[in-house]
Amino acid sequence: MNKKPNLKDVAKVAGVSAITVSRVLSNPDKVSEKLRAKVEQAVHEIGYIRNHAASALASRRSGVIAVIIPSLSNIVFNDVLQGIYSAVKQHQLQVILGDCHYSPLEEEKLIATLLSQSPEGFILTGTDQTHYARKLLQQSGIPIVQLMELTDSPIDMNIGFSHFNAGMDITRHLLQKGYRKPGFLGARMDPRTQQRLAGFKKAIADFKQPCQSYVVTTTQSSSIRLGGQLLQAVMAESQGQCDAVFCCNDDLALGALFEAKRMNLKVPADIAICGFNDLEASALVEPSITSVASPRFEMGQQAVELLMAASGEDKTHQPPIDVGYRIVERAST
Amino acid sequence: MNKKPNLKDVAKVAGVSAITVSRVLSNPDKVSEKLRAKVEQAVHEIGYIRNHAASALASRRSGVIAVIIPSLSNIVFNDVLQGIYSAVKQHQLQVILGDCHYSPLEEEKLIATLLSQSPEGFILTGTDQTHYARKLLQQSGIPIVQLMELTDSPIDMNIGFSHFNAGMDITRHLLQKGYRKPGFLGARMDPRTQQRLAGFKKAIADFKQPCQSYVVTTTQSSSIRLGGQLLQAVMAESQGQCDAVFCCNDDLALGALFEAKRMNLKVPADIAICGFNDLEASALVEPSITSVASPRFEMGQQAVELLMAASGEDKTHQPPIDVGYRIVERAST
DNA sequence: AGTCAAAATGGTTGCGCTATCATTTTGGCT
DNA sequence: AGCCAAAATGATAGCGCAACCATTTTGACT
């Protein structure tokens, strides 16, 4: 194995200087047609690949953005990620991704690690970063986007929607449909789930008529199977009285739906079911499941655009961007 | 904003030389207790974060591995990714991830881009890389793992299972169950799907009794909804004769199942349905869906371990590792 | 042909770190 | 106390590239 070719090797083959090769690679518009062809030919011929570390060091531009999500297994963040990757491609950036497993402490460590790559922007999920994490981020001086939720005190920029309002709205929807004994089924209980639960409680507290409500939660991670178990739990706790469940996400809702069938409960006659995130399956099961849709892909895209826009100009603190949500009413309610 | 602190700044605060600080950070065992405490204190105090680019340039170790998957939206690759991330954490590595959208050409470009980060290992999905991509990879001299499928001519290392055999086995299962007019429903038609289809055809060709088979495929990307459409298509094509479908993945199988119910076909009496990948939902729908399970998470983990093991020693070409698969027989067949 | 500004190309230097080797300090032993 | 190997720490150089500024070439105009 010969050692990897560098700029000088290309320069030699192309018969130009090293700096010229560099220019061809980074500013193809600034050089003459002939030169570019000659150099590109040489690059291809010897299979030259630019050393990113050296380039980043010399130019102080890493061409990288850092992203931290709480979970790789949750489809929700996948959609966001796809948005991020699609946007990033336009800007010729690389993504370095971290999975903090819903833990602020892991997130803090990840932030330190990812910052060492000198990212040009940072995308975080949620707003519950540790104090030291916030310090590191602020000190880094790069643009930051906090994603998914809205907060009054963002580190820098913020884009998302109100999970509290969404939880409240969908609970109101249940109440409007005449259900008076709704239950909340929650898993994981991350901040966004808690906000949805708070919305649930608020809707019930504000409702003009009195009603009985149930809350069954677990810190286990969410799954379809768990949805079934939680439905059993809420039916047991309510002694069969519970007539509607707001599941903190669609996985649970699917599981609750399957379980309801096994328990011979008619949906929505005996029990209404609604979920959150509007996964594809929710629209296609029988009966289809009412859910809350949000523009996840677009949120990811827009987060990248915000970073790019911000890295140019000076810090003009923009207000949080509310991307909103939509209650998708279906047969299950 | 003061500019970011560097090694010298830490050294000044700690009252030692820059190189010593470097050593504390990279070889904490090689320094005295006192020194380490002093330096770590200084690091934390000024919020120093090591410049990865400079470190990588000077040490020729990037601490990064590159991973390319064909799709971010496919849960299958998510499981693999999780395995990769879990293994990577042990080794203090970062992952740079690319999504090639099932395109070898995009993959080639991605490979070039990711190689510029001087990764210490490369994980690829599948075995259909372009010629130039293979050249670049080989020239890079780093360990490479091709994942998911098995091949006789790997670029370097290879871990996966035979999609051909799996497709053949599950088709045999249908035939053994007495179905004589099976159909294959395929989406995307990436190499692995094609191998499953080839297995399907082989099983039918080898079967001792003659039977009628149907193949309906599309290059559209897979979805639950599409599964329903493909079921309609195969029933139309077979004039209602088709009595079993092998769906190239579980999303299609779920869609086919939902559609079968809408068409008032009993599963498995009127039509058997089986899928591939054994997603959680497949076990929980009614009737539960027969599928093919494979150790995806472990494959991802093991790929990383292979890379790490290989980067130490010399290239001793190991044979491909077959992780196997398992037919999970359920109510739908 | 001669002029001059604009476009194209090249030389030097330093980004922040670590490898290599050199030097100093430590501490167990006679 | 004196010796010496081992442990701890420091000085120097260079990784491969792009910023900066210098130089050469081009071509539109008189």
XYZ file of N, CA and C in Angstrom, chain B residues 65 67 69 77 79-89 95 123 147 296-297 299-304:
78
model
N -15.363 6.315 12.473
C -15.636 5.305 11.466
C -16.794 5.770 10.591
N -19.994 5.080 8.045
C -21.063 4.106 7.830
C -21.972 4.615 6.722
N -25.614 3.671 4.915
C -26.807 2.833 4.832
C -27.645 3.315 3.652
N -32.414 -0.770 9.030
C -31.076 -0.186 9.139
C -30.906 0.560 10.450
N -31.935 -0.621 13.283
C -31.481 -1.616 14.244
C -29.982 -1.825 14.090
N -29.555 -1.921 12.853
C -28.132 -2.093 12.586
C -27.352 -0.905 13.160
N -27.865 0.266 12.878
C -27.217 1.491 13.359
C -27.091 1.499 14.873
N -28.132 1.087 15.523
C -28.070 1.057 16.983
C -26.983 0.125 17.460
N -26.864 -1.001 16.788
C -25.786 -1.919 17.129
C -24.434 -1.256 16.922
N -24.309 -0.554 15.827
C -23.054 0.132 15.524
C -22.739 1.178 16.589
N -23.721 2.001 16.896
C -23.483 3.049 17.886
C -23.150 2.459 19.252
N -23.818 1.361 19.596
C -23.551 0.796 20.914
C -22.122 0.271 20.986
N -21.657 -0.319 19.896
C -20.301 -0.869 19.901
C -19.257 0.247 19.860
N -19.570 1.255 19.122
C -18.649 2.360 18.926
C -18.349 3.087 20.232
N -19.349 3.124 21.074
C -19.178 3.833 22.337
C -18.050 3.218 23.169
N -19.084 8.225 14.815
C -19.600 7.673 13.565
C -19.926 8.822 12.618
N -18.017 0.940 7.149
C -19.085 -0.051 7.098
C -20.046 0.302 5.973
N -21.989 -5.254 4.901
C -22.967 -5.714 5.872
C -24.239 -6.200 5.192
N -30.091 -8.147 13.603
C -29.603 -6.911 13.005
C -28.732 -6.114 13.953
N -29.216 -5.942 15.169
C -28.442 -5.192 16.150
C -27.053 -5.808 16.301
N -25.465 -7.682 14.258
C -24.670 -7.505 13.043
C -23.929 -6.170 13.076
N -24.653 -5.139 13.485
C -24.034 -3.825 13.575
C -22.888 -3.821 14.579
N -23.159 -4.384 15.741
C -22.113 -4.456 16.763
C -20.896 -5.190 16.248
N -21.167 -6.345 15.669
C -20.061 -7.196 15.252
C -19.251 -6.551 14.127
N -19.930 -5.792 13.305
C -19.214 -5.104 12.230
C -18.150 -4.190 12.825
N -18.537 -3.467 13.860
C -17.576 -2.568 14.502
C -16.433 -3.365 15.121
